[in-house]
Coordinates of C-alpha atoms and ligand atoms in Angstrom, one line a residue:
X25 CA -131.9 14.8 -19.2
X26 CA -133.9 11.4 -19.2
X27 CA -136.5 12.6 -21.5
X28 CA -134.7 15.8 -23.5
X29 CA -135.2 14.6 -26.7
X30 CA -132.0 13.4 -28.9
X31 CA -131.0 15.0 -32.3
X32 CA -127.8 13.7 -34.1
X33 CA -124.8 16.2 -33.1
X34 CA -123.9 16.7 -36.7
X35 CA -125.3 17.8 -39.8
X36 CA -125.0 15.9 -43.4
X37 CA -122.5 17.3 -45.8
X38 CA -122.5 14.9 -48.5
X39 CA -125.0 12.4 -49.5
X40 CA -124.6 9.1 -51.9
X41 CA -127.7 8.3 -53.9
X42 CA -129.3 4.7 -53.2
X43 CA -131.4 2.7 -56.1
X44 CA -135.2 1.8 -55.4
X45 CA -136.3 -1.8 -57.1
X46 CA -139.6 -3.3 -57.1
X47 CA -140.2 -6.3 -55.4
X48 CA -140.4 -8.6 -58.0
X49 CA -136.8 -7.6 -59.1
X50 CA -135.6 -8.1 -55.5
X51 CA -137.4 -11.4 -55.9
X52 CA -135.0 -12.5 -59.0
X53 CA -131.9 -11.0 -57.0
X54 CA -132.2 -13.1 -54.2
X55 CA -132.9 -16.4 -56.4
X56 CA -129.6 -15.8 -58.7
X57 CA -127.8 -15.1 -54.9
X58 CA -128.9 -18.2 -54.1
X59 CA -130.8 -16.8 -50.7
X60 CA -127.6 -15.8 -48.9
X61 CA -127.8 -12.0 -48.7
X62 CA -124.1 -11.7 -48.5
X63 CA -124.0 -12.6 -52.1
X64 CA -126.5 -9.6 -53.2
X65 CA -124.8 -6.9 -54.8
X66 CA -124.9 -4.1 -52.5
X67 CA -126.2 -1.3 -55.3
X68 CA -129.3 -3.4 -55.1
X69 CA -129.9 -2.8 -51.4
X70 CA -132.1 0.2 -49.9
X71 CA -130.6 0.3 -46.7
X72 CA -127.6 -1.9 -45.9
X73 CA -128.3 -3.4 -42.0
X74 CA -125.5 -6.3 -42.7
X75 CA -123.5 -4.8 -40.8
X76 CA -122.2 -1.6 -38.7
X77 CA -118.1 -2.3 -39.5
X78 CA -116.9 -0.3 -42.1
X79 CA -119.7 0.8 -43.0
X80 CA -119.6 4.4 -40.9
X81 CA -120.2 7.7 -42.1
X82 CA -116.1 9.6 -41.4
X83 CA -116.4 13.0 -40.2
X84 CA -115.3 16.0 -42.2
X85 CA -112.2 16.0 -39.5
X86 CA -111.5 12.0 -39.9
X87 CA -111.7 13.0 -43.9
X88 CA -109.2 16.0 -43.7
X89 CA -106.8 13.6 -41.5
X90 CA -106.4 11.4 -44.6
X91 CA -104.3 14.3 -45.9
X92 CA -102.0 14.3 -43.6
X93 CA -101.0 10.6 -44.0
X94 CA -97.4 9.5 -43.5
X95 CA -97.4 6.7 -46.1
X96 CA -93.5 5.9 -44.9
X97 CA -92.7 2.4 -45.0
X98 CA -90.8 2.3 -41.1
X99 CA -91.8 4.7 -38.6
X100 CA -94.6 7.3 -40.0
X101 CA -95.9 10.1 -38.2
X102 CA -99.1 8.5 -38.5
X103 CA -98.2 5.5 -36.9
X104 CA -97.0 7.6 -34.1
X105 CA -100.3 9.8 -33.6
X106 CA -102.2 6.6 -33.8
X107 CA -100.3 4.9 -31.2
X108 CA -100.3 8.1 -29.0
X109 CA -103.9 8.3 -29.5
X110 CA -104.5 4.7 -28.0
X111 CA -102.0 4.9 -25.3
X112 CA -103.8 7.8 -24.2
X113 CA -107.1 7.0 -24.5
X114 CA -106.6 3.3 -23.5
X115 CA -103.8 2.9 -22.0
X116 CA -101.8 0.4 -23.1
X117 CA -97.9 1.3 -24.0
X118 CA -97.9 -1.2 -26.8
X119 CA -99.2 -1.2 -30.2
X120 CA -99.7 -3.1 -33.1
X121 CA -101.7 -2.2 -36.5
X122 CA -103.4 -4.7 -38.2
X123 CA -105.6 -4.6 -41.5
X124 CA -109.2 -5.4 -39.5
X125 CA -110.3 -7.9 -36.5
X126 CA -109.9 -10.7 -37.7
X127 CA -106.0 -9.8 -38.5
X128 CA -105.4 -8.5 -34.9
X129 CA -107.0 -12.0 -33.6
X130 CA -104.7 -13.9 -36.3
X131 CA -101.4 -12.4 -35.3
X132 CA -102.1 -11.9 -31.2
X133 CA -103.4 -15.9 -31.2
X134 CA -100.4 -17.3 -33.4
X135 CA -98.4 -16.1 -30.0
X136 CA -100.9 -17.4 -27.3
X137 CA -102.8 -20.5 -28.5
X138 CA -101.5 -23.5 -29.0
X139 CA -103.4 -27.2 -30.3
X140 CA -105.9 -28.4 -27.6
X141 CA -105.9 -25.0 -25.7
X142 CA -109.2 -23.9 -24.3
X143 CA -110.5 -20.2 -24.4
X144 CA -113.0 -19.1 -22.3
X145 CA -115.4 -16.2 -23.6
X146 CA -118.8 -14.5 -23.3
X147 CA -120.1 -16.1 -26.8
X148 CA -117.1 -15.0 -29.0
X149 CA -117.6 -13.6 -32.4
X150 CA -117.3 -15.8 -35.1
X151 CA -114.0 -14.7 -36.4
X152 CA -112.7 -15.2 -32.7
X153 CA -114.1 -18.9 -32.7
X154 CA -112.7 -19.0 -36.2
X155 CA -109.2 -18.4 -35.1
X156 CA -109.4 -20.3 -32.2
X157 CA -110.5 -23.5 -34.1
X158 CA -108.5 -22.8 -36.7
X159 CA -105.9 -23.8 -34.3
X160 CA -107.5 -26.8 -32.9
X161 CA -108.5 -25.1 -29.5
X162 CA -112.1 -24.4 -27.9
X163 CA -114.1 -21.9 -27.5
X164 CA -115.9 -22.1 -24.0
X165 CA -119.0 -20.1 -23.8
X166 CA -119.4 -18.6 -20.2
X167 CA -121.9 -16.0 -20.4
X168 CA -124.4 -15.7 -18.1
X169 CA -127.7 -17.8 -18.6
X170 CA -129.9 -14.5 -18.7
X171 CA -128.2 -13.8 -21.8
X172 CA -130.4 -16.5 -23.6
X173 CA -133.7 -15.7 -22.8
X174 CA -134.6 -12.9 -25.2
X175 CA -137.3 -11.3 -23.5
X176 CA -135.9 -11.3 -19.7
X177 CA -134.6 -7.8 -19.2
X178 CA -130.8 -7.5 -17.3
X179 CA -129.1 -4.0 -18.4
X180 CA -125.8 -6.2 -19.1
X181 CA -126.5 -9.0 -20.9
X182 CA -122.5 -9.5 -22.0
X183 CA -121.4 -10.4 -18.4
X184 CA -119.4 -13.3 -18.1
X185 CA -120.8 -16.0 -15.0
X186 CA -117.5 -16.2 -13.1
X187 CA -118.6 -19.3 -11.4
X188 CA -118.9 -20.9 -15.1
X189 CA -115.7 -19.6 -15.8
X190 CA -114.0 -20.6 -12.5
X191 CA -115.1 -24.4 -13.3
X192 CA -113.6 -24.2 -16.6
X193 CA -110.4 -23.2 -15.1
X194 CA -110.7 -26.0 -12.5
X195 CA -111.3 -28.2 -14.7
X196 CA -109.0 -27.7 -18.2
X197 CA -106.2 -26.5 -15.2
X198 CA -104.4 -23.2 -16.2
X199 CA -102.5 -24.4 -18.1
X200 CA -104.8 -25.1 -20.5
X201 CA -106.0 -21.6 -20.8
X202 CA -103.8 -19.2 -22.0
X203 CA -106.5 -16.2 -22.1
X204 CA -109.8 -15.8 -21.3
X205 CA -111.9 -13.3 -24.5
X206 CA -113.8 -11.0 -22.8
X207 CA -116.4 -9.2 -25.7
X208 CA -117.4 -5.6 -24.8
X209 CA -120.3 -5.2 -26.3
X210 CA -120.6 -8.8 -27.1
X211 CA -121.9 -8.9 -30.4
X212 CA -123.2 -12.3 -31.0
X213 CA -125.0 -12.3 -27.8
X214 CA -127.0 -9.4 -29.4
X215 CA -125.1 -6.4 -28.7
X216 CA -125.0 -6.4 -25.3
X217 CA -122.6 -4.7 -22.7
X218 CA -120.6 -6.1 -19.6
X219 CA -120.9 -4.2 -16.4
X220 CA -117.3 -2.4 -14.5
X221 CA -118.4 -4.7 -11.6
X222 CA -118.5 -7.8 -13.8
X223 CA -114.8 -7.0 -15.7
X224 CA -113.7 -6.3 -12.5
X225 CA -114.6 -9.7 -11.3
X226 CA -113.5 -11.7 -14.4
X227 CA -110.2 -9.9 -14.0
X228 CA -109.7 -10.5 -10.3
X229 CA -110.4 -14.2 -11.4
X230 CA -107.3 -14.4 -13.9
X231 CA -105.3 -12.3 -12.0
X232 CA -105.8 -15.2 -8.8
X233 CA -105.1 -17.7 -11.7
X234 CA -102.3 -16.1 -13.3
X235 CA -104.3 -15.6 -17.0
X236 CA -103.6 -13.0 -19.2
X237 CA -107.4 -11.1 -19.8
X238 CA -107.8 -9.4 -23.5
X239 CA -110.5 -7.5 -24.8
X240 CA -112.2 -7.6 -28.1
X241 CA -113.1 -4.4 -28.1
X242 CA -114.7 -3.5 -31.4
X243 CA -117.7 -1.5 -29.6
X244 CA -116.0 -0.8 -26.1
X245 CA -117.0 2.9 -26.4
X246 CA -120.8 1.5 -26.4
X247 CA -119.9 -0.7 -23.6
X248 CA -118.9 2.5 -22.0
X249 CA -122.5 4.7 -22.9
X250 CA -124.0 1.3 -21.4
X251 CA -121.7 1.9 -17.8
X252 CA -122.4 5.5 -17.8
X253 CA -126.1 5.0 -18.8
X254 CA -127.0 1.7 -16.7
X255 CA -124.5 1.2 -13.9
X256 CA -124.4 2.7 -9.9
X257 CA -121.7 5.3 -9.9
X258 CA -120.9 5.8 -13.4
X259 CA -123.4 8.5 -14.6
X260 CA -121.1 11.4 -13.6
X261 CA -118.3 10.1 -15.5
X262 CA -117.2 11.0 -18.5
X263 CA -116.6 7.9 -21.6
X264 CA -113.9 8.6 -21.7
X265 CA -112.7 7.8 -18.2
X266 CA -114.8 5.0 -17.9
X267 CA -112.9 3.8 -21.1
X268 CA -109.8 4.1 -19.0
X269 CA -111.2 2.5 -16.3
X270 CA -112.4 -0.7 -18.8
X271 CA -109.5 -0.9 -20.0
X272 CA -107.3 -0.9 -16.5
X273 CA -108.3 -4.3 -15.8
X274 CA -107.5 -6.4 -19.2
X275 CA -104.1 -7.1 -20.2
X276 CA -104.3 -6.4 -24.1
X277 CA -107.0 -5.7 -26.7
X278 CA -107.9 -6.8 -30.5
X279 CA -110.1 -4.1 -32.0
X280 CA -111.7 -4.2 -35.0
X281 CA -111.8 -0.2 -35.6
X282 CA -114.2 -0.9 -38.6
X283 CA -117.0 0.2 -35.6
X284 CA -116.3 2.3 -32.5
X285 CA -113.0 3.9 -34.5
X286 CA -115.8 5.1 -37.3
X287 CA -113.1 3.9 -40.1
X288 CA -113.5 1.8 -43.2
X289 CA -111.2 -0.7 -42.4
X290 CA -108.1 -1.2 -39.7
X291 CA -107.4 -2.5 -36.7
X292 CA -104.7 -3.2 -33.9
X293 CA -103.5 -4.9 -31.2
X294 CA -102.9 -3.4 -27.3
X295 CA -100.9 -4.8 -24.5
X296 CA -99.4 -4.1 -21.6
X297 CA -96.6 -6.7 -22.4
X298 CA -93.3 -6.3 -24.1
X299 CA -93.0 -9.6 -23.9
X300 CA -96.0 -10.6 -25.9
X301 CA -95.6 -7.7 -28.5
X302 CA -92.6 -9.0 -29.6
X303 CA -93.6 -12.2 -30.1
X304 CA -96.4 -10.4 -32.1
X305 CA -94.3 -8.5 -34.3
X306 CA -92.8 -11.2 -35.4
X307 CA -96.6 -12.5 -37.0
X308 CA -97.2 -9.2 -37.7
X309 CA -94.7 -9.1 -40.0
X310 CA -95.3 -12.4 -41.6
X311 CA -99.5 -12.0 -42.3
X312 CA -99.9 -8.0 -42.2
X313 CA -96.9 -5.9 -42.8
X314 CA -94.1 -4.5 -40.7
X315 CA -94.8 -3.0 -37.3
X316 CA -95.5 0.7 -37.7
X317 CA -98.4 0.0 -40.4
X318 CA -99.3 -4.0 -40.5
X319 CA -101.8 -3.9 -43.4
X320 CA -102.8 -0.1 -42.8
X321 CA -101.7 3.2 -44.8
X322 CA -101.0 5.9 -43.4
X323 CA -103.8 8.3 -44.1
X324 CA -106.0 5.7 -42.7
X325 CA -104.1 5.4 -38.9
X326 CA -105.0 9.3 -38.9
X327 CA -108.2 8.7 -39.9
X328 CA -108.7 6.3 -36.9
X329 CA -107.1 8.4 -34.2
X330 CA -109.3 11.4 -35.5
X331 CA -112.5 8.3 -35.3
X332 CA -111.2 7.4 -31.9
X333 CA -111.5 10.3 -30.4
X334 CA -114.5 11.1 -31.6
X335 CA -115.9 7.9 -31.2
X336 CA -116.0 8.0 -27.1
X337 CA -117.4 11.1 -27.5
X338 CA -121.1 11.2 -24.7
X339 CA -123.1 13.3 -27.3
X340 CA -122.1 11.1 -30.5
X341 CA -122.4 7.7 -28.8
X342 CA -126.2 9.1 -26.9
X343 CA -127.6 9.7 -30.7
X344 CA -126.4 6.9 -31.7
X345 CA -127.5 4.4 -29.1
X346 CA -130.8 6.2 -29.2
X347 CA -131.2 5.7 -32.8
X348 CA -130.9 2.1 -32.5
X349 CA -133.5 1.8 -29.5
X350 CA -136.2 3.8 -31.5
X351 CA -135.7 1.5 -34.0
X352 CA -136.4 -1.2 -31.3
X353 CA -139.4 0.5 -29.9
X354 CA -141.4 1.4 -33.4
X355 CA -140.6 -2.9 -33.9
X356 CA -141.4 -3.3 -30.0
X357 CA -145.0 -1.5 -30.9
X358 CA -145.7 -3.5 -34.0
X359 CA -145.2 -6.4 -32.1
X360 CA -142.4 -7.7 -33.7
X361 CA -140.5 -10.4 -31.2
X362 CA -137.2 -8.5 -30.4
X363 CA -134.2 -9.2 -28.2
X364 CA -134.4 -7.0 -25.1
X365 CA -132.7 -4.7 -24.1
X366 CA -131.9 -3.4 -27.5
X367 CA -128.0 -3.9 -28.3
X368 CA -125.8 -0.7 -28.9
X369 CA -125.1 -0.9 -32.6
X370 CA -128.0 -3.1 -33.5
X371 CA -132.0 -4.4 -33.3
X372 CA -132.0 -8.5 -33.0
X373 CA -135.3 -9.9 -34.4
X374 CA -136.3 -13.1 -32.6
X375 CA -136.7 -15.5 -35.4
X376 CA -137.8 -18.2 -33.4
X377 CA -140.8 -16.6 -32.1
X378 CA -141.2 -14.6 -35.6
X379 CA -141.0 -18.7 -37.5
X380 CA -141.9 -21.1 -34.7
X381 CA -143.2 -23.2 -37.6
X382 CA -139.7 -23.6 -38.8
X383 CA -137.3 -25.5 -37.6
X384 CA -133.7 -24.3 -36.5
X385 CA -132.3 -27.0 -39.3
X386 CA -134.0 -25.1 -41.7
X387 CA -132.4 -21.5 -40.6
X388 CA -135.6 -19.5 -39.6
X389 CA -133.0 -16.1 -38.8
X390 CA -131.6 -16.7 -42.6
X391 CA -135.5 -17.3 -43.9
X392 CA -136.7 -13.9 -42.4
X393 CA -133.7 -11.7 -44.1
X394 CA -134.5 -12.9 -47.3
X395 CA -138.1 -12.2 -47.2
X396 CA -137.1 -8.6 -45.5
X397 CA -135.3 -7.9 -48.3
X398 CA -137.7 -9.3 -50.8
X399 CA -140.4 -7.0 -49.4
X400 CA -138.1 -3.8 -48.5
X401 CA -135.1 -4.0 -49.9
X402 CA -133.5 -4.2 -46.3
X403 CA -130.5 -6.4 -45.8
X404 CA -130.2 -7.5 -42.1
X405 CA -128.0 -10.7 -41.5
X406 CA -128.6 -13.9 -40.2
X407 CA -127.0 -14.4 -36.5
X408 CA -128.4 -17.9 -35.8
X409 CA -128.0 -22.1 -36.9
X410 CA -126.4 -21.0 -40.8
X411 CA -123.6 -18.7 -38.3
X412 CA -122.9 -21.1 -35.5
X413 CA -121.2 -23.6 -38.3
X414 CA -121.2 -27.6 -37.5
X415 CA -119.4 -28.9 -34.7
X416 CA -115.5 -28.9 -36.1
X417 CA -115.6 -32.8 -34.7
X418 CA -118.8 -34.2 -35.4
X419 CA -119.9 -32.2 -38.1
X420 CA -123.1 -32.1 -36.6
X421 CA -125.3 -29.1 -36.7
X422 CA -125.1 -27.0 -33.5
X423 CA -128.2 -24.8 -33.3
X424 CA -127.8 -22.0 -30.7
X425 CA -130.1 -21.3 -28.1
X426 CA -131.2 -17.8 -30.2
X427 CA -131.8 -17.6 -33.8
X428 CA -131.5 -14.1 -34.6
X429 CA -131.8 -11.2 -37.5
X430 CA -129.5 -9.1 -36.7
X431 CA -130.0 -5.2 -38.3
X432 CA -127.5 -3.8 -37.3
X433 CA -127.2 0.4 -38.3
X434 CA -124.3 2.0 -39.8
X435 CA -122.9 4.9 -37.8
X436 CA -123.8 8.2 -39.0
X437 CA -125.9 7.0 -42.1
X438 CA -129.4 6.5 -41.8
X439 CA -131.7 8.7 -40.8
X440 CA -134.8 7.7 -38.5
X441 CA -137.3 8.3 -41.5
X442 CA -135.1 5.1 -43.0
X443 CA -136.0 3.1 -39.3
X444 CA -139.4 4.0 -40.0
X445 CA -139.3 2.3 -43.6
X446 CA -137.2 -0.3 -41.9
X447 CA -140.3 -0.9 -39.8
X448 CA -142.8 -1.2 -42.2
X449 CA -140.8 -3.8 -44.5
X450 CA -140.9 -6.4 -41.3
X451 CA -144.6 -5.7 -40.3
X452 CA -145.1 -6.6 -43.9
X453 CA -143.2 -9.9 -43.5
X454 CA -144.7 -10.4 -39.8
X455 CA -148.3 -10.2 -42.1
X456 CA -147.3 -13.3 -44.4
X457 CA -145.1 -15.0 -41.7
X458 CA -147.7 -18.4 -41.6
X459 CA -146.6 -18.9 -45.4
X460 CA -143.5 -18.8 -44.8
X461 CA -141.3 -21.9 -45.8
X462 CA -137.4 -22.7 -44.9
X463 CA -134.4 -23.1 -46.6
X464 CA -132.0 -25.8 -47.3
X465 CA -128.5 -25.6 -47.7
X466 CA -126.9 -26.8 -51.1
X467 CA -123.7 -25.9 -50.7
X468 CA -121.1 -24.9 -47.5
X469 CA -118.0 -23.9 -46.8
X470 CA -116.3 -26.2 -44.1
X471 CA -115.7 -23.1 -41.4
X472 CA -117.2 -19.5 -41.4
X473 CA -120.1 -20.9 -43.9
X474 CA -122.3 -18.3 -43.8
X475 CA -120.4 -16.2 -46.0
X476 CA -120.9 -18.2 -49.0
X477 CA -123.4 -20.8 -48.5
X478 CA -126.1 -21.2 -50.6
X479 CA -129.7 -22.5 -49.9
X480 CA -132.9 -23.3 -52.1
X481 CA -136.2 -22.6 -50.8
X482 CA -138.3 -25.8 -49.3
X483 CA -141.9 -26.3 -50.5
Ligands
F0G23 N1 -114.9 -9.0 -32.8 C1 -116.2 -8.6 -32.9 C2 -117.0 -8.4 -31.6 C3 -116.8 -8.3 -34.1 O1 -118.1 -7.9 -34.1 C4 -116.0 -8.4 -35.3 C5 -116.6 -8.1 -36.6 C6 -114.7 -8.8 -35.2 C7 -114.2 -9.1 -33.9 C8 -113.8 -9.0 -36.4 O2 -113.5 -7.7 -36.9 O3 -114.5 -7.6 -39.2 O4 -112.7 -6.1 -38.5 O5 -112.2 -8.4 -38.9 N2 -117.8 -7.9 -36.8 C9 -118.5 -7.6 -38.0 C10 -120.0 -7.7 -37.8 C11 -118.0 -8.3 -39.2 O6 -120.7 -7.6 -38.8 O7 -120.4 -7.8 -36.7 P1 -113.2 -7.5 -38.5

């Protein structure tokens, strides 16, 4: 099977049409955007790499469940498919909608963090950090030190060092830590998964501690191909048990089911507690809508069970993942400086080694997106100093240990002809990269900047 070659396990029914500009007009695009790509219209992008949430391609089944939305107010059949859907697939008896993420981490953490709290994590997503200083708590990083060394090769690259997190429990004292954030894949750590063995160890932890352990989950089915794919005793399972078996160990989930759920937008919250999900409802009602829809409509909690179920599907997740690491591999060959192993949903560009002329204060990750796009049209996004915000106390910046351009592919959209292009566009950039200068910021937001900073180019 090893080296069968892959084809997608679907064929294209409907396409969209995508504008070509020269370069000089991208040039003028990216000046008015003031050099944050988040800020460039997207009709004026050849292919969109921000991001992989939201951005999928829905199946002709996921678009004919949109028909049968409930759109009740209290208690729609589509709330009740969608719930069935999760319990059964996940597990968990206890279900929340939410509108995205970032709403599931809003409502779950007005219940469990309180001011001065700590949260240990395997590098938490932004929004996560976001919500947990929002609320004057910390984020502890605990990921294993292989994860920062971009070229060292470990097949899971998410996993938590339980002997880091064990001395943060020691020291903050449980109760301190209301939960420990486990990430599967772990997205800012470039995409990468978290063994069975290793949730199995961070959950034996909190269980000997008494701590509640909750997922983000956003891309647990590609934590699952990862299992299947890379770990002892998994390659005869199906994703969908190892799912199950994922899932078994943590006490409750966020999911952002803008990625593995192959949605547009939504979201929801798991648990195994009745307890908690009342508490929850009780948010849920305040910041997304009552408790059978929370910022959802109906047709769209069909749509994700129908995405669901499709999305832990072996032969969907295999051309997908493979996609991504051909896209790795053309870079790998034009010597390109990557982020190895190559994530599940996207390709991280080492902008360090790409710009070691520039320094991190001058955002080398954010410098090489804007040039991509200036020379290809391709919008990647910057996962490096511009993300990691100041420190919330000294204001300080905090430069991570990677600085990353992370292009991460859509589900179902591109084609690898567009991987190809995607290919040339950087080797073009790689070419000029000794002329390349860094960026300054002008103006930042005081938490989550990146969305709307903006910079001017140093000479
Ligand atoms: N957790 C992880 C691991 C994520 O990657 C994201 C979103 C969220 C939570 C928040 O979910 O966007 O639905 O509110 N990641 C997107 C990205 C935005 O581009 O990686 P959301």
């Amino acid at each position: 099977m090893e080296n069968m070659p892959y084809a997608e396990p679907w064929r294209i029914k409907m396409i969209e049409s995508v504008k070509t500009l020269t370069k000089e007009e991208r040039k003028k695009i990216i000046e008015k955007a003031e050099y944050n790509l988040f800020k460039v219209p997207a009709e004026d992008v050849f292919i969109d790499l921000l991001t992989d949430s939201g951005t999928g391609a829905m199946s002709d089944k996921q678009w004919s469940a949109i028909m049968l939305g409930d759109e009740s107010y209290a208690g729609s059949k589509s709330f009740f498919n969608m719930k069935n859907t999760i319990t059964d697939l996940l597990g968990f008896p206890y279900v929340l909608p939410t509108h995205q993420g970032r709403a599931a981490e809003n409502v779950l953490f007005s219940v469990l963090i309180k001011e001065g709290n700590i949260i240990p994590g395997n590098a938490h997503f932004d929004t996560t950090k976001g919500h947990i200083e929002f609320r004057k708590a910390t984020a502890v990083d605990c990921t294993i030190d292989e994860a920062s060394d971009t070229t060292l090769y470990h097949p899971f690259k998410g996993n938590i060092d339980t002997k880091k997190l064990e001395n943060v429990i020691n020291k903050y004292g449980v109760e301190n830590i209301p939960f420990v954030v486990l990430t599967v894949t772990c997205n800012t750590g470039g995409g990468q998964p978290v063994s069975m063995e290793n949730i199995k160890a961070v959950s034996t932890l909190c269980k000997k501690h008494n701590i509640t352990l909750i997922f983000d989950s956003a891309r647990f089915a590609e934590n699952a191909y990862f299992i299947k794919t890379r770990e002892e005793g998994y390659q005869d399972k199906s994703i969908k048990e190892i799912v199950k078996e994922m899932f078994s160990y943590a006490d409750g989930m966020t999911m952002s089911a803008k990625k593995d759920a192959i949605i547009n937008i939504g979201g929801f919250i798991a648990l195994r507690s009745n307890e908690i999900y009342q508490k929850a409802c009780t948010f849920s009602i305040i910041f997304e809508g009552f408790v059978t829809y929370g910022g959802m409509s109906g047709r769209d909690m069909e749509a994700l069970a129908a995405g669901l179920k499709e999305g832990t599907e072996y032969e969907y997740l295999h051309a997908r993942i493979s996609q991504v690491k051909y896209l790795g591999e053309k870079l790998k060959e034009a010597g390109i400086p990557l982020l190895e192993p190559f994530g599940g949903h996207a390709v991280y560009v080492d902008a360090k080694k790409f710009l070691p002329n520039i320094p991190q204060t001058q955002y080398p990750a954010q410098v090489l997106g804007v040039e991509l796009y200036i020379e290809a049209g391709v919008r990647g996004v910057e996962i490096g100093t511009v993300l990691a915000d100041r420190d919330p106390v000294t204001r300080q910046e905090r430069p991570p240990k990677m600085e990353l351009l992370r292009l991460a592919i859509p589900r179902r959209v591109y084609t690898n002809n567009h991987m190809d292009f995607i290919v040339w566009g950087l080797k073009k950039v790689w070419e000029r990269r000794n002329e390349l200068k860094g960026l300054k910021i002008k103006y930042e937001a005081e938490i989550m900047r990146h969305f709307t900073a903006t910079f001017e180019q140093l000479s």
